[in-house]
Short mmCIF file of C-alpha atoms and ligand atoms in Angstrom, two decimals:
data_model
loop_
_atom_site.label_atom_id
_atom_site.label_comp_id
_atom_site.label_asym_id
_atom_site.label_seq_id
_atom_site.Cartn_x
_atom_site.Cartn_y
_atom_site.Cartn_z
CA MET O 19 70.41 -47.04 1.34
CA VAL O 20 69.07 -44.38 -1.02
CA ARG O 21 66.56 -45.69 -3.56
CA THR O 22 65.50 -44.02 -6.80
CA LEU O 23 61.86 -43.18 -7.48
CA THR O 24 59.66 -42.25 -10.41
CA VAL O 25 56.07 -41.09 -9.95
CA LEU O 26 53.85 -41.45 -13.01
CA GLY O 27 50.92 -39.12 -12.33
CA ALA O 28 52.73 -37.00 -9.73
CA THR O 29 50.13 -34.20 -9.72
CA GLY O 30 47.17 -36.43 -8.86
CA SER O 31 45.70 -37.59 -5.60
CA ILE O 32 47.91 -40.70 -5.31
CA GLY O 33 50.90 -38.70 -6.61
CA ALA O 34 50.40 -36.10 -3.86
CA SER O 35 50.06 -38.75 -1.15
CA THR O 36 53.23 -40.47 -2.40
CA LEU O 37 55.23 -37.26 -2.48
CA ASP O 38 53.99 -36.33 0.98
CA LEU O 39 55.63 -39.52 2.28
CA ILE O 40 58.82 -38.87 0.30
CA ARG O 41 58.95 -35.31 1.66
CA ARG O 42 59.07 -36.74 5.18
CA ASN O 43 61.87 -39.15 4.24
CA ARG O 44 63.93 -37.09 1.83
CA ASP O 45 67.25 -38.72 2.67
CA ASP O 46 66.01 -42.17 1.66
CA TRP O 47 65.00 -41.28 -1.91
CA ARG O 48 66.37 -39.74 -5.09
CA VAL O 49 63.68 -38.73 -7.58
CA ILE O 50 64.27 -39.59 -11.23
CA ALA O 51 61.09 -38.63 -13.10
CA LEU O 52 57.82 -36.92 -12.23
CA THR O 53 55.02 -36.83 -14.79
CA ALA O 54 51.64 -35.18 -15.29
CA HIS O 55 49.02 -34.81 -17.97
CA ALA O 56 49.07 -31.06 -18.61
CA ASN O 57 49.48 -29.16 -15.33
CA ALA O 58 52.97 -27.80 -16.09
CA VAL O 59 53.08 -25.29 -13.25
CA GLU O 60 52.29 -27.79 -10.53
CA LEU O 61 54.58 -30.40 -12.07
CA ALA O 62 57.49 -27.93 -12.25
CA ARG O 63 56.91 -26.95 -8.64
CA LEU O 64 57.12 -30.59 -7.55
CA ALA O 65 60.12 -31.34 -9.80
CA ILE O 66 62.03 -28.41 -8.26
CA GLU O 67 61.04 -29.32 -4.71
CA PHE O 68 62.11 -32.94 -5.16
CA CYS O 69 65.16 -32.21 -7.38
CA ALA O 70 63.88 -34.56 -10.09
CA GLU O 71 66.11 -35.40 -13.04
CA ILE O 72 63.25 -34.93 -15.50
CA ALA O 73 59.65 -33.69 -15.59
CA VAL O 74 57.31 -34.87 -18.33
CA VAL O 75 53.90 -33.67 -19.48
CA ALA O 76 51.94 -36.19 -21.53
CA ASP O 77 50.20 -33.37 -23.37
CA GLU O 78 52.83 -31.89 -25.69
CA ALA O 79 50.97 -28.57 -25.81
CA ALA O 80 51.96 -28.05 -22.17
CA LEU O 81 55.70 -28.48 -22.85
CA PRO O 82 56.52 -24.79 -23.50
CA ALA O 83 54.94 -23.87 -20.16
CA LEU O 84 56.89 -26.65 -18.45
CA ARG O 85 60.16 -25.45 -20.03
CA ASP O 86 59.45 -21.89 -18.86
CA ALA O 87 58.65 -23.01 -15.34
CA LEU O 88 61.82 -25.12 -15.14
CA ALA O 89 64.15 -22.55 -16.76
CA GLY O 90 67.46 -22.32 -14.88
CA SER O 91 66.64 -25.29 -12.60
CA GLY O 92 68.82 -27.81 -14.43
CA ILE O 93 65.83 -30.19 -14.57
CA ALA O 94 65.11 -31.67 -18.00
CA ALA O 95 61.64 -31.10 -19.47
CA ALA O 96 59.90 -33.32 -22.00
CA GLY O 97 56.45 -33.72 -23.51
CA GLY O 98 54.30 -36.25 -25.33
CA GLU O 99 53.42 -39.89 -24.90
CA SER O 100 56.76 -41.24 -26.10
CA ALA O 101 58.60 -38.93 -23.68
CA LEU O 102 56.43 -40.36 -20.91
CA VAL O 103 57.46 -43.88 -21.88
CA GLU O 104 61.13 -42.90 -22.11
CA ALA O 105 61.01 -41.34 -18.65
CA ALA O 106 59.42 -44.49 -17.21
CA ALA O 107 62.15 -46.54 -18.91
CA ARG O 108 64.91 -44.71 -17.02
CA GLY O 109 64.65 -47.59 -14.60
CA ALA O 110 63.95 -46.25 -11.11
CA ASP O 111 64.23 -48.71 -8.24
CA VAL O 112 60.56 -47.94 -7.48
CA THR O 113 57.97 -46.62 -9.93
CA VAL O 114 54.64 -45.47 -8.52
CA ALA O 115 52.12 -45.99 -11.33
CA ALA O 116 49.49 -43.37 -10.49
CA ILE O 117 48.18 -42.18 -13.84
CA VAL O 118 44.42 -42.53 -14.15
CA GLY O 119 43.02 -44.74 -16.89
CA CYS O 120 44.49 -46.84 -19.67
CA ALA O 121 46.68 -43.80 -20.49
CA GLY O 122 49.01 -45.19 -17.82
CA LEU O 123 49.49 -48.54 -19.52
CA ALA O 124 52.40 -47.74 -21.87
CA PRO O 125 54.61 -46.02 -19.27
CA THR O 126 53.78 -48.64 -16.64
CA MET O 127 54.80 -51.40 -19.06
CA ALA O 128 58.02 -49.48 -19.82
CA ALA O 129 58.81 -49.41 -16.11
CA ILE O 130 58.02 -53.14 -15.78
CA GLU O 131 60.46 -53.86 -18.61
CA GLN O 132 63.23 -52.34 -16.48
CA GLY O 133 62.60 -54.98 -13.82
CA GLY O 134 62.21 -52.75 -10.76
CA VAL O 135 59.47 -52.43 -8.18
CA ILE O 136 56.16 -51.18 -9.56
CA ALA O 137 53.83 -49.78 -6.90
CA LEU O 138 50.58 -50.03 -8.84
CA ALA O 139 47.67 -47.68 -8.23
CA ASN O 140 46.68 -47.48 -11.91
CA LYS O 141 44.20 -50.38 -11.86
CA GLU O 142 42.84 -49.62 -15.36
CA ALA O 143 46.23 -50.55 -16.86
CA LEU O 144 46.18 -54.00 -15.23
CA VAL O 145 42.49 -54.54 -16.03
CA SER O 146 43.12 -53.75 -19.70
CA ALA O 147 46.40 -55.57 -20.21
CA GLY O 148 45.76 -58.43 -17.76
CA GLU O 149 47.83 -61.47 -18.72
CA VAL O 150 50.07 -59.38 -20.99
CA MET O 151 51.16 -57.28 -18.01
CA ILE O 152 51.49 -60.21 -15.61
CA ALA O 153 53.62 -62.09 -18.17
CA ALA O 154 55.85 -59.01 -18.62
CA VAL O 155 56.33 -58.76 -14.85
CA ALA O 156 57.53 -62.38 -14.76
CA ARG O 157 59.66 -62.06 -17.90
CA HIS O 158 61.51 -58.97 -16.69
CA GLY O 159 61.79 -59.99 -13.05
CA ALA O 160 59.82 -56.94 -11.91
CA THR O 161 58.00 -56.81 -8.57
CA LEU O 162 54.38 -55.70 -8.74
CA LEU O 163 53.17 -54.30 -5.40
CA PRO O 164 49.52 -53.27 -5.14
CA VAL O 165 48.79 -49.79 -3.84
CA ASP O 166 45.02 -50.01 -4.26
CA SER O 167 43.97 -50.26 -0.60
CA GLU O 168 42.00 -53.51 -0.99
CA HIS O 169 44.75 -55.27 -2.91
CA ASN O 170 47.41 -53.96 -0.61
CA ALA O 171 45.34 -55.37 2.28
CA ILE O 172 45.03 -58.77 0.56
CA PHE O 173 48.76 -58.77 -0.23
CA GLN O 174 49.47 -58.22 3.45
CA CYS O 175 46.95 -60.88 4.54
CA LEU O 176 48.50 -63.43 2.16
CA ALA O 177 52.05 -62.86 3.36
CA GLY O 178 53.63 -66.08 4.57
CA ASN O 179 50.67 -68.22 3.44
CA ASP O 180 50.23 -70.61 0.56
CA THR O 181 47.39 -69.45 -1.73
CA ALA O 182 46.39 -73.11 -2.09
CA HIS O 183 44.87 -72.78 1.40
CA VAL O 184 42.71 -69.76 0.53
CA ARG O 185 38.95 -70.31 0.78
CA TRP O 186 37.82 -66.76 0.00
CA ILE O 187 39.30 -63.40 -0.75
CA THR O 188 36.78 -60.71 0.18
CA LEU O 189 37.12 -57.23 -1.22
CA THR O 190 35.41 -54.60 0.88
CA ALA O 191 33.57 -51.71 -0.79
CA SER O 192 32.38 -48.52 0.88
CA GLY O 193 29.38 -48.58 -1.45
CA GLY O 194 30.13 -45.00 -2.46
CA PRO O 195 28.11 -41.85 -1.83
CA PHE O 196 24.92 -43.32 -3.33
CA ARG O 197 24.82 -46.67 -1.57
CA ASP O 198 21.48 -45.88 0.09
CA TRP O 199 19.90 -43.96 -2.80
CA THR O 200 16.77 -45.19 -4.54
CA TRP O 201 16.83 -45.78 -8.29
CA ASP O 202 14.79 -42.63 -8.92
CA ARG O 203 17.32 -40.55 -7.04
CA LEU O 204 20.23 -42.26 -8.82
CA VAL O 205 18.78 -41.33 -12.21
CA ALA O 206 19.12 -37.65 -11.31
CA ALA O 207 22.52 -37.87 -9.54
CA THR O 208 24.87 -35.07 -10.58
CA PRO O 209 28.66 -35.16 -11.17
CA ALA O 210 29.19 -32.94 -8.10
CA GLU O 211 27.27 -35.42 -5.93
CA ALA O 212 29.12 -38.38 -7.43
CA VAL O 213 32.61 -37.03 -6.68
CA ARG O 214 31.76 -36.28 -3.04
CA HIS O 215 32.92 -39.55 -1.51
CA PRO O 216 31.99 -40.11 2.14
CA ASN O 217 35.30 -41.69 3.26
CA TRP O 218 38.06 -41.09 0.73
CA SER O 219 39.44 -38.05 -1.06
CA MET O 220 40.31 -39.13 -4.62
CA GLY O 221 40.50 -38.04 -8.25
CA ALA O 222 37.24 -37.44 -10.13
CA LYS O 223 37.26 -40.60 -12.26
CA ILE O 224 37.75 -43.07 -9.42
CA SER O 225 35.19 -41.16 -7.35
CA VAL O 226 32.56 -41.72 -10.04
CA ASP O 227 33.69 -45.35 -10.31
CA SER O 228 33.17 -45.66 -6.60
CA ALA O 229 29.64 -44.27 -6.91
CA THR O 230 28.72 -46.68 -9.75
CA MET O 231 30.61 -49.61 -8.12
CA PHE O 232 32.70 -49.93 -11.32
CA ASN O 233 35.63 -49.26 -9.03
CA LYS O 234 34.87 -52.52 -7.23
CA GLY O 235 34.28 -54.23 -10.56
CA LEU O 236 37.69 -53.11 -11.83
CA GLU O 237 39.17 -54.18 -8.51
CA LEU O 238 37.65 -57.64 -8.85
CA ILE O 239 39.46 -58.03 -12.18
CA GLU O 240 42.61 -56.51 -10.66
CA ALA O 241 42.46 -59.06 -7.82
CA HIS O 242 41.89 -61.88 -10.29
CA HIS O 243 45.25 -61.06 -11.92
CA LEU O 244 47.20 -60.25 -8.77
CA PHE O 245 45.96 -63.19 -6.69
CA PRO O 246 45.11 -66.05 -9.04
CA VAL O 247 43.01 -68.17 -6.67
CA GLY O 248 40.15 -68.40 -9.19
CA LEU O 249 37.27 -66.00 -9.74
CA ASP O 250 34.89 -68.18 -7.75
CA ARG O 251 36.97 -67.46 -4.64
CA LEU O 252 36.71 -63.69 -4.98
CA ARG O 253 33.83 -61.96 -3.24
CA ILE O 254 32.70 -58.41 -2.57
CA ILE O 255 31.09 -57.11 0.58
CA VAL O 256 29.84 -53.60 1.30
CA HIS O 257 31.43 -52.11 4.41
CA PRO O 258 30.40 -48.46 4.74
CA GLN O 259 33.05 -47.45 7.31
CA SER O 260 36.06 -48.33 5.06
CA VAL O 261 38.06 -49.54 8.04
CA VAL O 262 38.54 -53.18 7.02
CA HIS O 263 40.30 -52.83 3.67
CA SER O 264 39.87 -56.48 2.65
CA MET O 265 40.10 -60.01 4.02
CA VAL O 266 41.44 -63.47 3.30
CA GLU O 267 39.73 -66.54 4.73
CA TYR O 268 41.73 -69.78 4.89
CA ARG O 269 40.53 -73.40 4.76
CA ASP O 270 40.83 -73.77 8.54
CA GLY O 271 38.27 -71.00 9.10
CA SER O 272 40.82 -68.30 9.98
CA THR O 273 40.06 -64.92 8.44
CA LEU O 274 42.86 -62.38 8.25
CA ALA O 275 41.91 -58.77 7.62
CA GLN O 276 43.90 -55.57 7.27
CA LEU O 277 42.45 -52.52 9.00
CA GLY O 278 43.56 -48.92 8.83
CA PRO O 279 42.48 -45.32 8.46
CA SER O 280 40.91 -44.30 5.12
CA ASP O 281 44.14 -42.67 4.00
CA MET O 282 45.98 -43.86 0.91
CA ARG O 283 49.29 -42.99 2.52
CA VAL O 284 48.98 -46.25 4.49
CA PRO O 285 48.96 -48.64 1.48
CA ILE O 286 51.42 -46.40 -0.40
CA ALA O 287 53.81 -46.54 2.57
CA SER O 288 53.39 -50.29 2.72
CA ALA O 289 54.48 -50.57 -0.92
CA LEU O 290 57.31 -48.02 -0.64
CA ALA O 291 58.84 -49.67 2.40
CA TRP O 292 58.13 -53.30 1.47
CA PRO O 293 59.29 -55.73 2.79
CA GLY O 294 59.99 -53.33 5.67
CA ARG O 295 57.73 -50.71 7.23
CA MET O 296 57.89 -46.94 7.48
CA ASP O 297 56.19 -44.26 9.56
CA THR O 298 53.16 -42.39 8.23
CA PRO O 299 51.58 -39.25 9.67
CA CYS O 300 48.09 -40.80 9.52
CA THR O 301 45.80 -40.59 12.52
CA PRO O 302 45.86 -44.02 14.15
CA LEU O 303 42.66 -46.06 14.09
CA ASP O 304 40.51 -45.52 17.15
CA LEU O 305 38.15 -48.50 17.07
CA ALA O 306 36.43 -47.55 20.32
CA GLU O 307 35.65 -44.17 18.77
CA ILE O 308 34.38 -45.80 15.54
CA GLY O 309 32.27 -48.12 17.70
CA SER O 310 30.83 -50.48 15.12
CA LEU O 311 31.78 -51.95 11.79
CA THR O 312 28.95 -53.08 9.54
CA PHE O 313 28.79 -55.29 6.46
CA ARG O 314 26.12 -56.02 3.86
CA LYS O 315 25.68 -57.67 0.49
CA PRO O 316 26.18 -55.57 -2.65
CA ASP O 317 22.99 -54.67 -4.55
CA GLU O 318 23.58 -55.53 -8.21
CA GLU O 319 20.13 -54.31 -9.22
CA ARG O 320 20.90 -50.67 -8.52
CA PHE O 321 24.64 -51.11 -9.16
CA PRO O 322 25.13 -53.60 -12.04
CA ALA O 323 28.84 -52.76 -12.47
CA THR O 324 30.16 -55.63 -10.35
CA ARG O 325 28.08 -58.13 -12.31
CA LEU O 326 29.39 -56.71 -15.61
CA ALA O 327 32.96 -56.87 -14.34
CA ARG O 328 32.59 -60.44 -13.09
CA GLU O 329 31.18 -61.49 -16.48
CA ALA O 330 34.04 -59.68 -18.25
CA ALA O 331 36.59 -61.42 -16.03
CA GLN O 332 34.93 -64.77 -16.74
CA ALA O 333 35.08 -64.11 -20.48
CA GLY O 334 38.71 -63.02 -20.10
CA GLY O 335 40.96 -62.13 -23.03
CA SER O 336 40.15 -58.66 -24.36
CA ILE O 337 36.75 -58.30 -22.71
CA PRO O 338 37.99 -56.57 -19.52
CA ALA O 339 39.81 -54.02 -21.73
CA VAL O 340 36.51 -53.37 -23.54
CA LEU O 341 34.73 -52.93 -20.21
CA ASN O 342 37.39 -50.54 -18.97
CA ALA O 343 37.52 -48.42 -22.13
CA ALA O 344 33.73 -48.17 -22.34
CA ASN O 345 33.59 -47.16 -18.69
CA GLU O 346 36.26 -44.48 -19.16
CA ILE O 347 34.25 -42.93 -21.97
CA ALA O 348 30.95 -43.22 -20.11
CA VAL O 349 32.42 -41.63 -16.97
CA ALA O 350 33.93 -38.74 -18.96
CA THR O 351 30.55 -38.22 -20.64
CA PHE O 352 28.78 -38.22 -17.27
CA LEU O 353 31.33 -35.79 -15.78
CA ALA O 354 30.72 -33.50 -18.77
CA GLY O 355 27.02 -33.50 -17.89
CA GLN O 356 26.09 -35.33 -21.10
CA THR O 357 24.65 -38.57 -19.79
CA ALA O 358 22.73 -39.71 -16.73
CA PHE O 359 24.49 -41.48 -13.87
CA THR O 360 22.42 -44.63 -14.32
CA ARG O 361 23.29 -44.73 -18.05
CA ILE O 362 27.00 -45.30 -17.31
CA ALA O 363 26.54 -49.04 -16.68
CA ALA O 364 23.97 -49.26 -19.49
CA HIS O 365 26.46 -47.77 -21.99
CA VAL O 366 29.16 -50.19 -20.85
CA GLU O 367 26.78 -53.14 -21.17
CA ASP O 368 25.78 -52.00 -24.69
CA VAL O 369 29.40 -51.83 -25.81
CA LEU O 370 30.18 -55.23 -24.27
CA GLY O 371 27.17 -56.68 -26.06
CA SER O 372 28.14 -55.24 -29.44
CA TYR O 373 31.22 -57.35 -30.20
CA ALA O 374 33.90 -59.62 -28.75
CA PRO O 375 37.45 -58.96 -29.94
CA PRO O 376 39.92 -61.88 -29.78
CA PRO O 377 42.35 -62.17 -26.85
CA PRO O 378 45.39 -59.89 -27.11
CA ALA O 379 48.71 -61.58 -27.86
CA CYS O 380 50.81 -58.51 -27.07
CA LEU O 381 50.64 -54.95 -25.82
CA SER O 382 49.84 -53.44 -29.21
CA ASP O 383 46.77 -55.72 -29.42
CA VAL O 384 45.61 -54.29 -26.07
CA PHE O 385 45.96 -50.75 -27.44
CA ASP O 386 43.96 -51.75 -30.52
CA VAL O 387 41.17 -53.17 -28.37
CA ASP O 388 41.18 -50.08 -26.16
CA ARG O 389 41.00 -47.76 -29.19
CA GLU O 390 38.14 -49.61 -30.86
CA ALA O 391 36.16 -49.97 -27.63
CA ARG O 392 36.47 -46.22 -27.02
CA ALA O 393 35.19 -45.51 -30.53
CA ARG O 394 32.27 -47.87 -30.01
CA ALA O 395 31.52 -46.33 -26.62
CA ARG O 396 31.49 -42.83 -28.12
CA ALA O 397 29.04 -44.04 -30.76
CA VAL O 398 26.83 -45.75 -28.17
CA VAL O 399 26.79 -42.66 -25.97
CA ALA O 400 26.10 -40.32 -28.90
CA GLY O 401 23.29 -42.56 -30.17
CA SER O 402 21.45 -42.83 -26.86
P1 LIG T 525 43.89 -38.08 -10.29
O1 LIG T 525 42.93 -37.71 -11.33
O2 LIG T 525 43.90 -37.33 -9.00
O3 LIG T 525 45.39 -38.02 -10.89
C1 LIG T 525 45.71 -38.63 -12.10
C2 LIG T 525 47.15 -38.33 -12.51
O4 LIG T 525 47.33 -38.85 -13.84
C3 LIG T 525 47.48 -36.84 -12.59
O5 LIG T 525 48.84 -36.64 -12.28
C4 LIG T 525 47.23 -36.51 -14.07
O6 LIG T 525 47.98 -35.40 -14.51
C5 LIG T 525 47.70 -37.79 -14.73
N1 LIG T 525 47.02 -38.03 -16.00
C6 LIG T 525 45.69 -37.93 -16.26
N2 LIG T 525 45.43 -38.22 -17.55
C7 LIG T 525 46.62 -38.53 -18.11
C8 LIG T 525 47.01 -38.88 -19.43
N3 LIG T 525 46.12 -38.99 -20.43
N4 LIG T 525 48.33 -39.11 -19.67
C9 LIG T 525 49.25 -38.99 -18.68
N5 LIG T 525 48.94 -38.64 -17.41
C10 LIG T 525 47.64 -38.41 -17.13
O7 LIG T 525 43.69 -39.64 -10.02
P2 LIG T 525 43.98 -40.47 -8.68
O8 LIG T 525 42.79 -40.45 -7.81
O9 LIG T 525 45.31 -40.10 -8.12
O10 LIG T 525 44.04 -41.96 -9.27
C11 LIG T 525 45.18 -42.41 -9.98
C12 LIG T 525 45.05 -43.92 -10.17
O11 LIG T 525 45.12 -44.54 -8.89
C13 LIG T 525 43.73 -44.36 -10.79
O12 LIG T 525 43.95 -45.48 -11.60
C14 LIG T 525 42.90 -44.76 -9.60
O13 LIG T 525 41.94 -45.74 -9.90
C15 LIG T 525 43.96 -45.33 -8.68
N6 LIG T 525 43.60 -45.28 -7.27
C16 LIG T 525 43.37 -44.09 -6.68
C17 LIG T 525 43.01 -44.04 -5.34
C18 LIG T 525 42.78 -42.72 -4.63
O14 LIG T 525 42.51 -42.71 -3.44
N7 LIG T 525 42.89 -41.59 -5.30
C19 LIG T 525 42.87 -45.23 -4.61
C20 LIG T 525 43.12 -46.43 -5.25
C21 LIG T 525 43.50 -46.45 -6.58
MG1 LIG T 526 40.51 -49.46 -3.94
#
């Protein structure tokens, strides 16, 4: 049976991994919409290759270039944030939400409102909208499948079990490229060093998040919404080899873990084929070759992000959206070479300490919180 597919963020790292799998299984899929921020040439190339119905650039300034590149192809071109939402609302059977940041929230919500399968990579959207997104999933009968490797692992380990029997859910963290760096070295860490992840090849923002451990902090909040067993049952462990993607321990002492190569095509394939399975071209795990798997406690002195995220999740309401927005601004500032690596968490903590907006009642409240937190973060960063 042919299924329809939309990829939000088709030109990114997750977008490329998704389309690589689709390319190998062309007969099973019909592509509705592919979207990008501003890379019109690459987006047009993908839209033509995959015979998409429509290609959308979020940045309207890139629309003329997209139109040119698609001329004569019969593929519709559109630009701007509302066009992005309209494309997501075309109602594909499966929507891969792979935009980076809270910028993905509106189109992801539009896809959820159509009630299909949402393969969610865009963790910032769920962190920011939290209960509002989870309620929309239930209201519209959508199916939210986690693509983030840890959450996909947990989803697989929970299959067929009652969450009432869960003792712990343990998220594994590689620890990032700086896990063994001293504080003095961290202070001087450069953007180029931060995006050089030892195990995974990813977009710049998540690579920095991985280096600060904000990625794991965001993932803790993501897990809290996806698997509501209570925050006190969610733990983080550093596992430098990134082979065990996460674990679930049950009350009888059984721990189930999902292992696999550090290749996002594995969790993406799991979501695309769910509840079935599909082939991937990934090199199979060779545990004898890997030899040993190690685990250690996270160090929240050098990497305070997981503490900040846990506190934000405990506070709930709008606070995780504030944390996310402040982090997005701090990361962009660091990538632009305008703040030190170790200031990222400090900026986020300053913004969190500056105010506490009330819980959002609806999506537009979430956007308001996100907007104000960004403004405050810019002020904090500029004033430091
Ligand atoms: P990326 O930077 O490689 O790609 C991001 C995509 O979003 C691109 O297509 C880009 O054009 C688009 N985009 C960026 N800004 C936009 C905007 N303002 N409006 C509309 N579109 C915009 O990022 P990535 O590494 O593919 O990550 C995507 C998401 O998946 C992130 O939320 C990330 O945390 C999550 N994720 C990524 C990985 C990974 O291995 N890359 C793993 C787990 C989760
Ligand atoms: Mg992850």
